[in-house]
Amino acid sequence: CRQLFRSPSVPGIFHGPVPKRGQPSGRDSPANARRQRRVAGSPEQEASLEPVAWMEPGRSAQLEEIENLLASDDQELIGDFSKPHLLPTVEGKDPGLKYISPGTLAAVLTGHYSGFIERGVVVDCRYPYEYEGGHVKGAVNLPLQRDVEEFLLERPVVPQEAGKRVIVIFHCEFSVERGPKMCKFLRERDRSCHQYPQLHYPELYVLKGGYREFFCQFPGHCEPRDYRPMEHPAFKEELRKFRGQSR
């Protein structure tokens, strides 16, 4: 691990209630997002695509920096094509997903984006024994697809304040398999519940490097302050059981 950076404790991630299951429909792509932006029909629709139209004036210098980011025409739109992504993204393994760095997650946890985010849900897709051995403060442990459906789709998290966002950040140990797969699963289920392109959760991210990398950089944001790998020798039976359930 790299040198560990200590950070102050932060309040728990906000989580709240999720629609009923349906059949998966269309898939997202940058091309589809750009095409949707081009064919927006009414002036009202086009106005909703303005990157900073929803912002309030008089922000601090910190928030102005975020506004400048959102003002760029190069920013791809979130899943319902209503606005650009809020968080800065980094290159990841799957080009169809949006990855954020451990530093960006730490910034979310410490309120750097609180002027724009009403609720943020960090979804830890690792198995329960991994989660219990150390996890991001406030993260919710949803290792199975049915867990994600029950927590996020049966009673959806809905922003109460106009202009603010609900974001969901997925991760597993390394964010190579379980986290990205669960992110795709939520998007597919969410699509099946709505008329395209509406979504309950249009803004999804994957934590690049997973919990391992986050713990190495920001152990102060983890509780307990520890890291238990999936293939820990003391939990072979639990690993076998949960792998079977995942299939």
Short mmCIF file of N, CA and C in Angstrom, two decimals, residues 11-178:
data_model
loop_
_atom_site.label_atom_id
_atom_site.label_comp_id
_atom_site.label_asym_id
_atom_site.label_seq_id
_atom_site.Cartn_x
_atom_site.Cartn_y
_atom_site.Cartn_z
N PRO A 11 -19.63 11.95 8.49
CA PRO A 11 -20.97 11.41 8.74
C PRO A 11 -21.27 10.29 7.77
N GLY A 12 -22.15 9.38 8.16
CA GLY A 12 -22.48 8.23 7.33
C GLY A 12 -23.08 8.62 6.01
N ILE A 13 -22.92 7.75 5.05
CA ILE A 13 -23.52 7.98 3.74
C ILE A 13 -25.03 7.93 3.89
N PHE A 14 -25.70 8.77 3.17
CA PHE A 14 -27.15 8.81 3.25
C PHE A 14 -27.71 7.65 2.46
N HIS A 15 -28.63 6.95 3.03
CA HIS A 15 -29.34 5.97 2.21
C HIS A 15 -30.80 5.98 2.59
N GLY A 16 -31.57 5.63 1.66
CA GLY A 16 -32.99 5.69 1.89
C GLY A 16 -33.69 4.64 1.08
N PRO A 17 -34.93 4.90 1.00
CA PRO A 17 -35.68 3.88 0.34
C PRO A 17 -35.27 3.64 -1.08
N VAL A 18 -36.76 2.00 -2.91
CA VAL A 18 -36.42 1.61 -4.31
C VAL A 18 -37.58 0.92 -4.98
N PRO A 19 -38.50 0.48 -7.65
CA PRO A 19 -39.77 0.08 -8.16
C PRO A 19 -39.78 -1.36 -8.42
N LYS A 20 -40.70 -1.82 -8.96
CA LYS A 20 -40.81 -3.24 -9.08
C LYS A 20 -40.00 -3.74 -10.25
N ARG A 21 -39.75 -5.03 -10.20
CA ARG A 21 -38.90 -5.58 -11.24
C ARG A 21 -39.60 -5.58 -12.58
N GLY A 22 -38.81 -5.53 -13.63
CA GLY A 22 -39.32 -5.64 -14.98
C GLY A 22 -38.31 -6.35 -15.83
N GLN A 23 -38.46 -6.24 -17.13
CA GLN A 23 -37.53 -6.88 -18.04
C GLN A 23 -36.53 -5.87 -18.54
N PRO A 24 -35.24 -6.24 -18.64
CA PRO A 24 -34.22 -5.30 -19.13
C PRO A 24 -34.54 -4.80 -20.51
N SER A 25 -34.24 -3.54 -20.77
CA SER A 25 -34.47 -2.97 -22.09
C SER A 25 -33.18 -2.45 -22.67
N GLY A 26 -33.18 -1.24 -23.26
CA GLY A 26 -32.01 -0.70 -23.95
C GLY A 26 -30.84 -0.47 -23.04
N ARG A 27 -29.64 -0.41 -23.61
CA ARG A 27 -28.43 -0.20 -22.85
C ARG A 27 -27.88 1.18 -23.15
N ASP A 28 -27.09 1.69 -22.19
CA ASP A 28 -26.54 3.03 -22.33
C ASP A 28 -25.27 2.99 -23.15
N SER A 29 -24.99 4.11 -23.79
CA SER A 29 -23.71 4.28 -24.47
C SER A 29 -23.49 5.77 -24.66
N PRO A 30 -22.23 6.20 -24.74
CA PRO A 30 -21.97 7.61 -25.01
C PRO A 30 -22.63 8.09 -26.29
N ALA A 31 -22.66 7.21 -27.31
CA ALA A 31 -23.29 7.59 -28.58
C ALA A 31 -24.77 7.87 -28.39
N ASN A 32 -25.43 6.99 -27.60
CA ASN A 32 -26.84 7.21 -27.34
C ASN A 32 -27.07 8.51 -26.60
N ALA A 33 -26.20 8.82 -25.65
CA ALA A 33 -26.34 10.07 -24.89
C ALA A 33 -26.22 11.26 -25.81
N ARG A 34 -25.22 11.25 -26.69
CA ARG A 34 -25.05 12.38 -27.60
C ARG A 34 -26.22 12.49 -28.57
N ARG A 35 -26.71 11.32 -29.07
CA ARG A 35 -27.83 11.34 -29.99
C ARG A 35 -29.08 11.90 -29.31
N GLN A 36 -29.30 11.49 -28.06
CA GLN A 36 -30.45 11.99 -27.32
C GLN A 36 -30.38 13.51 -27.17
N ARG A 37 -29.16 14.01 -26.92
CA ARG A 37 -28.98 15.44 -26.76
C ARG A 37 -29.30 16.19 -28.04
N ARG A 38 -28.94 15.59 -29.19
CA ARG A 38 -29.16 16.25 -30.48
C ARG A 38 -30.64 16.31 -30.84
N VAL A 39 -31.40 15.25 -30.43
CA VAL A 39 -32.77 15.17 -30.90
C VAL A 39 -33.76 15.69 -29.87
N ALA A 40 -33.28 16.36 -28.83
CA ALA A 40 -34.22 16.90 -27.84
C ALA A 40 -35.26 17.75 -28.56
N GLY A 41 -36.56 17.46 -28.27
CA GLY A 41 -37.60 18.06 -29.09
C GLY A 41 -37.97 19.46 -28.74
N SER A 42 -38.50 19.69 -27.55
CA SER A 42 -39.06 20.99 -27.22
C SER A 42 -38.02 21.90 -26.63
N PRO A 43 -38.28 23.22 -26.63
CA PRO A 43 -37.35 24.16 -25.98
C PRO A 43 -37.17 23.83 -24.51
N GLU A 44 -38.27 23.33 -23.89
CA GLU A 44 -38.15 22.98 -22.48
C GLU A 44 -37.15 21.84 -22.28
N GLN A 45 -37.20 20.84 -23.16
CA GLN A 45 -36.25 19.72 -23.07
C GLN A 45 -34.83 20.20 -23.28
N GLU A 46 -34.66 21.07 -24.28
CA GLU A 46 -33.32 21.55 -24.56
C GLU A 46 -32.79 22.38 -23.39
N ALA A 47 -33.67 23.14 -22.76
CA ALA A 47 -33.24 23.94 -21.63
C ALA A 47 -32.79 23.06 -20.49
N SER A 48 -33.45 21.88 -20.33
CA SER A 48 -33.07 20.99 -19.24
C SER A 48 -31.70 20.39 -19.43
N LEU A 49 -31.17 20.47 -20.67
CA LEU A 49 -29.85 19.90 -20.93
C LEU A 49 -28.74 20.90 -20.70
N GLU A 50 -29.06 22.16 -20.39
CA GLU A 50 -28.00 23.11 -20.14
C GLU A 50 -27.23 22.69 -18.90
N PRO A 51 -25.89 22.54 -18.97
CA PRO A 51 -25.14 21.95 -17.87
C PRO A 51 -25.27 22.67 -16.55
N VAL A 52 -25.40 24.00 -16.55
CA VAL A 52 -25.40 24.70 -15.27
C VAL A 52 -26.70 25.47 -15.03
N ALA A 53 -27.75 25.15 -15.77
CA ALA A 53 -28.99 25.91 -15.62
C ALA A 53 -29.61 25.73 -14.24
N TRP A 54 -29.33 24.59 -13.58
CA TRP A 54 -29.97 24.28 -12.31
C TRP A 54 -29.21 24.84 -11.12
N MET A 55 -28.06 25.45 -11.35
CA MET A 55 -27.24 25.91 -10.24
C MET A 55 -27.71 27.26 -9.71
N GLU A 56 -27.43 27.51 -8.45
CA GLU A 56 -27.75 28.78 -7.85
C GLU A 56 -26.51 29.67 -7.87
N PRO A 57 -26.70 30.99 -7.96
CA PRO A 57 -25.54 31.89 -7.99
C PRO A 57 -24.92 32.02 -6.60
N GLY A 58 -23.78 32.69 -6.57
CA GLY A 58 -23.15 33.00 -5.30
C GLY A 58 -22.46 31.83 -4.63
N ARG A 59 -21.93 30.89 -5.39
CA ARG A 59 -21.23 29.74 -4.80
C ARG A 59 -19.85 30.16 -4.30
N SER A 60 -19.31 29.32 -3.43
CA SER A 60 -17.95 29.56 -2.96
C SER A 60 -16.98 29.22 -4.07
N ALA A 61 -15.70 29.55 -3.84
CA ALA A 61 -14.68 29.24 -4.85
C ALA A 61 -14.62 27.75 -5.10
N GLN A 62 -14.85 26.95 -4.06
CA GLN A 62 -14.82 25.50 -4.21
C GLN A 62 -15.93 25.03 -5.14
N LEU A 63 -17.11 25.57 -4.97
CA LEU A 63 -18.23 25.17 -5.81
C LEU A 63 -18.11 25.74 -7.21
N GLU A 64 -17.48 26.90 -7.34
CA GLU A 64 -17.26 27.45 -8.68
C GLU A 64 -16.38 26.53 -9.51
N GLU A 65 -15.45 25.88 -8.85
CA GLU A 65 -14.59 24.93 -9.56
C GLU A 65 -15.42 23.79 -10.14
N ILE A 66 -16.39 23.33 -9.36
CA ILE A 66 -17.27 22.26 -9.85
C ILE A 66 -18.15 22.78 -10.98
N GLU A 67 -18.64 24.01 -10.85
CA GLU A 67 -19.47 24.59 -11.90
C GLU A 67 -18.71 24.67 -13.23
N ASN A 68 -17.45 25.05 -13.15
CA ASN A 68 -16.64 25.12 -14.36
C ASN A 68 -16.51 23.76 -15.02
N LEU A 69 -16.40 22.73 -14.19
CA LEU A 69 -16.32 21.37 -14.72
C LEU A 69 -17.60 21.01 -15.46
N LEU A 70 -18.74 21.36 -14.86
CA LEU A 70 -20.02 21.01 -15.46
C LEU A 70 -20.31 21.83 -16.72
N ALA A 71 -19.68 22.98 -16.85
CA ALA A 71 -19.94 23.86 -18.00
C ALA A 71 -19.32 23.34 -19.28
N SER A 72 -18.44 22.37 -19.19
CA SER A 72 -17.76 21.87 -20.37
C SER A 72 -18.70 21.08 -21.26
N ASP A 73 -18.71 21.39 -22.57
CA ASP A 73 -19.55 20.65 -23.51
C ASP A 73 -19.07 19.23 -23.71
N ASP A 74 -17.84 18.94 -23.26
CA ASP A 74 -17.29 17.60 -23.46
C ASP A 74 -17.81 16.61 -22.43
N GLN A 75 -18.49 17.08 -21.40
CA GLN A 75 -18.99 16.19 -20.37
C GLN A 75 -20.13 15.33 -20.92
N GLU A 76 -20.03 14.02 -20.71
CA GLU A 76 -21.12 13.15 -21.12
C GLU A 76 -22.27 13.27 -20.12
N LEU A 77 -23.48 13.02 -20.59
CA LEU A 77 -24.66 13.18 -19.76
C LEU A 77 -24.91 11.93 -18.93
N ILE A 78 -25.61 12.12 -17.81
CA ILE A 78 -25.98 11.00 -16.96
C ILE A 78 -27.06 10.17 -17.66
N GLY A 79 -27.49 9.08 -17.01
CA GLY A 79 -28.31 8.08 -17.68
C GLY A 79 -29.63 8.54 -18.23
N ASP A 80 -30.23 9.60 -17.66
CA ASP A 80 -31.49 10.10 -18.21
C ASP A 80 -31.27 11.31 -19.11
N PHE A 81 -30.00 11.63 -19.39
CA PHE A 81 -29.61 12.70 -20.31
C PHE A 81 -30.04 14.10 -19.85
N SER A 82 -30.26 14.27 -18.56
CA SER A 82 -30.75 15.55 -18.06
C SER A 82 -29.64 16.54 -17.75
N LYS A 83 -28.42 16.05 -17.46
CA LYS A 83 -27.32 16.93 -17.06
C LYS A 83 -26.01 16.15 -17.14
N PRO A 84 -24.88 16.84 -17.10
CA PRO A 84 -23.59 16.13 -17.09
C PRO A 84 -23.35 15.44 -15.75
N HIS A 85 -22.40 14.50 -15.75
CA HIS A 85 -21.99 13.88 -14.50
C HIS A 85 -21.38 14.93 -13.58
N LEU A 86 -21.67 14.82 -12.31
CA LEU A 86 -21.14 15.76 -11.33
C LEU A 86 -19.70 15.44 -10.97
N LEU A 87 -19.40 14.18 -10.70
CA LEU A 87 -18.08 13.81 -10.18
C LEU A 87 -17.08 13.64 -11.32
N PRO A 88 -15.84 14.05 -11.10
CA PRO A 88 -14.80 13.81 -12.10
C PRO A 88 -14.52 12.32 -12.21
N THR A 89 -14.39 11.84 -13.43
CA THR A 89 -14.20 10.40 -13.64
C THR A 89 -12.78 10.11 -14.11
N VAL A 90 -12.41 8.84 -13.97
CA VAL A 90 -11.10 8.36 -14.40
C VAL A 90 -11.31 7.15 -15.30
N GLU A 91 -10.29 6.81 -16.04
CA GLU A 91 -10.40 5.67 -16.95
C GLU A 91 -10.48 4.37 -16.15
N GLY A 92 -11.37 3.48 -16.58
CA GLY A 92 -11.55 2.20 -15.90
C GLY A 92 -11.57 1.05 -16.89
N LYS A 93 -11.70 -0.14 -16.36
CA LYS A 93 -11.64 -1.36 -17.18
C LYS A 93 -12.80 -1.43 -18.17
N ASP A 94 -14.00 -1.08 -17.73
CA ASP A 94 -15.19 -1.16 -18.57
C ASP A 94 -15.53 0.22 -19.10
N PRO A 95 -15.40 0.47 -20.40
CA PRO A 95 -15.66 1.81 -20.94
C PRO A 95 -17.12 2.22 -20.84
N GLY A 96 -18.02 1.29 -20.56
CA GLY A 96 -19.43 1.62 -20.44
C GLY A 96 -19.81 2.12 -19.06
N LEU A 97 -18.87 2.13 -18.12
CA LEU A 97 -19.14 2.57 -16.75
C LEU A 97 -18.34 3.81 -16.43
N LYS A 98 -18.77 4.53 -15.41
CA LYS A 98 -18.08 5.73 -14.95
C LYS A 98 -17.34 5.42 -13.65
N TYR A 99 -16.02 5.59 -13.68
CA TYR A 99 -15.19 5.28 -12.52
C TYR A 99 -14.75 6.58 -11.84
N ILE A 100 -14.68 6.53 -10.51
CA ILE A 100 -14.13 7.65 -9.76
C ILE A 100 -12.93 7.16 -8.95
N SER A 101 -12.06 8.08 -8.58
CA SER A 101 -10.87 7.73 -7.80
C SER A 101 -11.20 7.68 -6.32
N PRO A 102 -10.36 7.01 -5.51
CA PRO A 102 -10.55 7.04 -4.06
C PRO A 102 -10.60 8.46 -3.51
N GLY A 103 -9.80 9.36 -4.07
CA GLY A 103 -9.81 10.74 -3.62
C GLY A 103 -11.14 11.42 -3.83
N THR A 104 -11.80 11.10 -4.94
CA THR A 104 -13.12 11.69 -5.20
C THR A 104 -14.15 11.17 -4.21
N LEU A 105 -14.10 9.87 -3.91
CA LEU A 105 -15.01 9.34 -2.89
C LEU A 105 -14.76 10.01 -1.55
N ALA A 106 -13.52 10.20 -1.18
CA ALA A 106 -13.21 10.88 0.08
C ALA A 106 -13.77 12.30 0.07
N ALA A 107 -13.72 12.97 -1.09
CA ALA A 107 -14.27 14.32 -1.19
C ALA A 107 -15.78 14.31 -1.00
N VAL A 108 -16.44 13.30 -1.54
CA VAL A 108 -17.89 13.17 -1.35
C VAL A 108 -18.19 12.96 0.13
N LEU A 109 -17.44 12.09 0.78
CA LEU A 109 -17.68 11.79 2.18
C LEU A 109 -17.48 12.99 3.09
N THR A 110 -16.57 13.85 2.73
CA THR A 110 -16.28 15.02 3.56
C THR A 110 -17.10 16.24 3.18
N GLY A 111 -18.09 16.06 2.30
CA GLY A 111 -19.02 17.13 1.98
C GLY A 111 -18.59 18.09 0.91
N HIS A 112 -17.56 17.74 0.13
CA HIS A 112 -17.07 18.63 -0.92
C HIS A 112 -18.16 18.94 -1.94
N TYR A 113 -19.06 17.98 -2.17
CA TYR A 113 -20.11 18.15 -3.17
C TYR A 113 -21.49 18.30 -2.53
N SER A 114 -21.55 18.64 -1.26
CA SER A 114 -22.82 18.67 -0.55
C SER A 114 -23.80 19.69 -1.11
N GLY A 115 -23.30 20.72 -1.80
CA GLY A 115 -24.19 21.69 -2.41
C GLY A 115 -24.98 21.13 -3.58
N PHE A 116 -24.56 19.97 -4.08
CA PHE A 116 -25.19 19.39 -5.26
C PHE A 116 -25.79 18.00 -5.00
N ILE A 117 -25.28 17.32 -3.98
CA ILE A 117 -25.74 15.95 -3.70
C ILE A 117 -26.65 15.96 -2.48
N GLU A 118 -27.87 15.51 -2.66
CA GLU A 118 -28.77 15.38 -1.51
C GLU A 118 -28.52 14.07 -0.78
N ARG A 119 -28.37 13.00 -1.56
CA ARG A 119 -28.11 11.69 -0.96
C ARG A 119 -27.10 10.93 -1.80
N GLY A 120 -26.17 10.31 -1.11
CA GLY A 120 -25.20 9.47 -1.78
C GLY A 120 -25.21 8.10 -1.12
N VAL A 121 -25.24 7.06 -1.92
CA VAL A 121 -25.26 5.69 -1.41
C VAL A 121 -24.00 4.99 -1.89
N VAL A 122 -23.17 4.55 -0.96
CA VAL A 122 -22.01 3.74 -1.31
C VAL A 122 -22.40 2.28 -1.12
N VAL A 123 -22.40 1.52 -2.20
CA VAL A 123 -22.81 0.11 -2.18
C VAL A 123 -21.58 -0.77 -2.18
N ASP A 124 -21.37 -1.47 -1.08
CA ASP A 124 -20.26 -2.41 -0.93
C ASP A 124 -20.75 -3.79 -1.35
N CYS A 125 -20.26 -4.26 -2.49
CA CYS A 125 -20.73 -5.52 -3.07
C CYS A 125 -19.93 -6.73 -2.58
N ARG A 126 -19.04 -6.54 -1.63
CA ARG A 126 -18.26 -7.66 -1.10
C ARG A 126 -19.15 -8.54 -0.22
N TYR A 127 -18.64 -9.70 0.14
CA TYR A 127 -19.38 -10.62 0.97
C TYR A 127 -19.37 -10.12 2.42
N PRO A 128 -20.38 -10.51 3.21
CA PRO A 128 -20.51 -9.94 4.56
C PRO A 128 -19.27 -10.06 5.44
N TYR A 129 -18.55 -11.15 5.36
CA TYR A 129 -17.37 -11.28 6.21
C TYR A 129 -16.27 -10.29 5.80
N GLU A 130 -16.23 -9.92 4.52
CA GLU A 130 -15.29 -8.88 4.08
C GLU A 130 -15.72 -7.53 4.63
N TYR A 131 -17.02 -7.25 4.49
CA TYR A 131 -17.58 -5.97 4.96
C TYR A 131 -17.36 -5.81 6.46
N GLU A 132 -17.61 -6.87 7.21
CA GLU A 132 -17.45 -6.79 8.67
C GLU A 132 -16.00 -6.60 9.07
N GLY A 133 -15.07 -7.00 8.22
CA GLY A 133 -13.66 -6.85 8.52
C GLY A 133 -13.14 -5.45 8.25
N GLY A 134 -13.97 -4.58 7.69
CA GLY A 134 -13.58 -3.21 7.38
C GLY A 134 -14.31 -2.71 6.15
N HIS A 135 -14.94 -1.52 6.25
CA HIS A 135 -15.69 -0.97 5.12
C HIS A 135 -15.69 0.55 5.19
N VAL A 136 -16.07 1.17 4.09
CA VAL A 136 -16.20 2.62 4.02
C VAL A 136 -17.31 3.05 4.99
N LYS A 137 -17.05 4.07 5.78
CA LYS A 137 -18.04 4.53 6.75
C LYS A 137 -19.34 4.91 6.05
N GLY A 138 -20.43 4.32 6.54
CA GLY A 138 -21.74 4.62 5.98
C GLY A 138 -22.13 3.77 4.80
N ALA A 139 -21.21 2.94 4.28
CA ALA A 139 -21.54 2.10 3.12
C ALA A 139 -22.54 1.02 3.52
N VAL A 140 -23.38 0.64 2.57
CA VAL A 140 -24.36 -0.42 2.80
C VAL A 140 -23.88 -1.67 2.08
N ASN A 141 -23.98 -2.81 2.75
CA ASN A 141 -23.49 -4.07 2.20
C ASN A 141 -24.61 -4.77 1.42
N LEU A 142 -24.47 -4.81 0.09
CA LEU A 142 -25.45 -5.45 -0.79
C LEU A 142 -24.72 -6.42 -1.71
N PRO A 143 -24.42 -7.63 -1.23
CA PRO A 143 -23.60 -8.55 -2.02
C PRO A 143 -24.35 -9.31 -3.12
N LEU A 144 -25.68 -9.37 -3.03
CA LEU A 144 -26.46 -10.15 -3.99
C LEU A 144 -27.41 -9.25 -4.77
N GLN A 145 -27.80 -9.71 -5.95
CA GLN A 145 -28.70 -8.91 -6.79
C GLN A 145 -30.02 -8.65 -6.11
N ARG A 146 -30.53 -9.63 -5.40
CA ARG A 146 -31.82 -9.41 -4.71
C ARG A 146 -31.69 -8.35 -3.62
N ASP A 147 -30.50 -8.25 -3.02
CA ASP A 147 -30.28 -7.21 -2.02
C ASP A 147 -30.37 -5.83 -2.64
N VAL A 148 -29.78 -5.67 -3.83
CA VAL A 148 -29.81 -4.39 -4.53
C VAL A 148 -31.25 -4.02 -4.91
N GLU A 149 -32.00 -5.00 -5.41
CA GLU A 149 -33.39 -4.74 -5.78
C GLU A 149 -34.21 -4.31 -4.58
N GLU A 150 -34.05 -5.01 -3.47
CA GLU A 150 -34.83 -4.70 -2.28
C GLU A 150 -34.47 -3.33 -1.71
N PHE A 151 -33.19 -3.02 -1.65
CA PHE A 151 -32.76 -1.79 -1.00
C PHE A 151 -32.96 -0.56 -1.88
N LEU A 152 -32.72 -0.69 -3.18
CA LEU A 152 -32.72 0.47 -4.06
C LEU A 152 -33.95 0.59 -4.96
N LEU A 153 -34.61 -0.50 -5.26
CA LEU A 153 -35.69 -0.43 -6.24
C LEU A 153 -37.09 -0.64 -5.67
N GLU A 154 -37.21 -1.28 -4.54
CA GLU A 154 -38.55 -1.45 -3.97
C GLU A 154 -39.06 -0.15 -3.37
N ARG A 155 -38.15 0.63 -2.77
CA ARG A 155 -38.51 1.96 -2.26
C ARG A 155 -37.41 2.93 -2.69
N PRO A 156 -37.56 3.51 -3.86
CA PRO A 156 -36.48 4.33 -4.44
C PRO A 156 -36.12 5.53 -3.57
N VAL A 157 -34.84 5.89 -3.61
CA VAL A 157 -34.36 7.11 -2.96
C VAL A 157 -34.68 8.28 -3.90
N VAL A 158 -35.48 9.21 -3.44
CA VAL A 158 -35.93 10.32 -4.28
C VAL A 158 -35.44 11.63 -3.67
N PRO A 159 -34.79 12.48 -4.44
CA PRO A 159 -34.34 13.78 -3.90
C PRO A 159 -35.54 14.65 -3.55
N GLN A 160 -35.48 15.28 -2.38
CA GLN A 160 -36.57 16.13 -1.94
C GLN A 160 -36.37 17.59 -2.35
N GLU A 161 -35.14 17.96 -2.64
CA GLU A 161 -34.83 19.34 -2.99
C GLU A 161 -34.56 19.44 -4.49
N ALA A 162 -35.27 20.31 -5.16
CA ALA A 162 -35.12 20.46 -6.61
C ALA A 162 -33.69 20.84 -6.96
N GLY A 163 -33.16 20.19 -7.99
CA GLY A 163 -31.81 20.49 -8.46
C GLY A 163 -30.73 19.67 -7.80
N LYS A 164 -31.04 18.99 -6.70
CA LYS A 164 -30.03 18.17 -6.06
C LYS A 164 -30.11 16.73 -6.57
N ARG A 165 -29.02 16.00 -6.37
CA ARG A 165 -28.88 14.68 -6.99
C ARG A 165 -28.84 13.56 -5.97
N VAL A 166 -29.20 12.39 -6.45
CA VAL A 166 -28.94 11.14 -5.73
C VAL A 166 -27.90 10.38 -6.56
N ILE A 167 -26.79 10.04 -5.95
CA ILE A 167 -25.75 9.28 -6.66
C ILE A 167 -25.53 7.96 -5.96
N VAL A 168 -25.13 6.96 -6.72
CA VAL A 168 -24.83 5.64 -6.17
C VAL A 168 -23.43 5.25 -6.63
N ILE A 169 -22.60 4.84 -5.67
CA ILE A 169 -21.22 4.46 -5.95
C ILE A 169 -21.03 3.00 -5.55
N PHE A 170 -20.64 2.17 -6.50
CA PHE A 170 -20.45 0.74 -6.27
C PHE A 170 -18.97 0.42 -6.10
N HIS A 171 -18.69 -0.59 -5.31
CA HIS A 171 -17.32 -1.11 -5.25
C HIS A 171 -17.33 -2.52 -4.67
N CYS A 172 -16.26 -3.24 -4.92
CA CYS A 172 -16.02 -4.52 -4.25
C CYS A 172 -14.58 -4.47 -3.75
N GLU A 173 -13.88 -5.59 -3.73
CA GLU A 173 -12.52 -5.56 -3.20
C GLU A 173 -11.58 -4.77 -4.11
N PHE A 174 -11.65 -5.07 -5.42
CA PHE A 174 -10.80 -4.38 -6.38
C PHE A 174 -11.61 -3.61 -7.42
N SER A 175 -12.94 -3.74 -7.37
CA SER A 175 -13.85 -3.14 -8.37
C SER A 175 -13.52 -3.61 -9.78
N VAL A 176 -13.25 -4.89 -9.89
CA VAL A 176 -12.97 -5.49 -11.19
C VAL A 176 -14.15 -6.35 -11.65
N GLU A 177 -14.82 -7.02 -10.73
CA GLU A 177 -15.89 -7.93 -11.13
C GLU A 177 -17.21 -7.64 -10.43
N ARG A 178 -17.28 -7.85 -9.12
CA ARG A 178 -18.56 -7.78 -8.42
C ARG A 178 -19.17 -6.38 -8.46
#
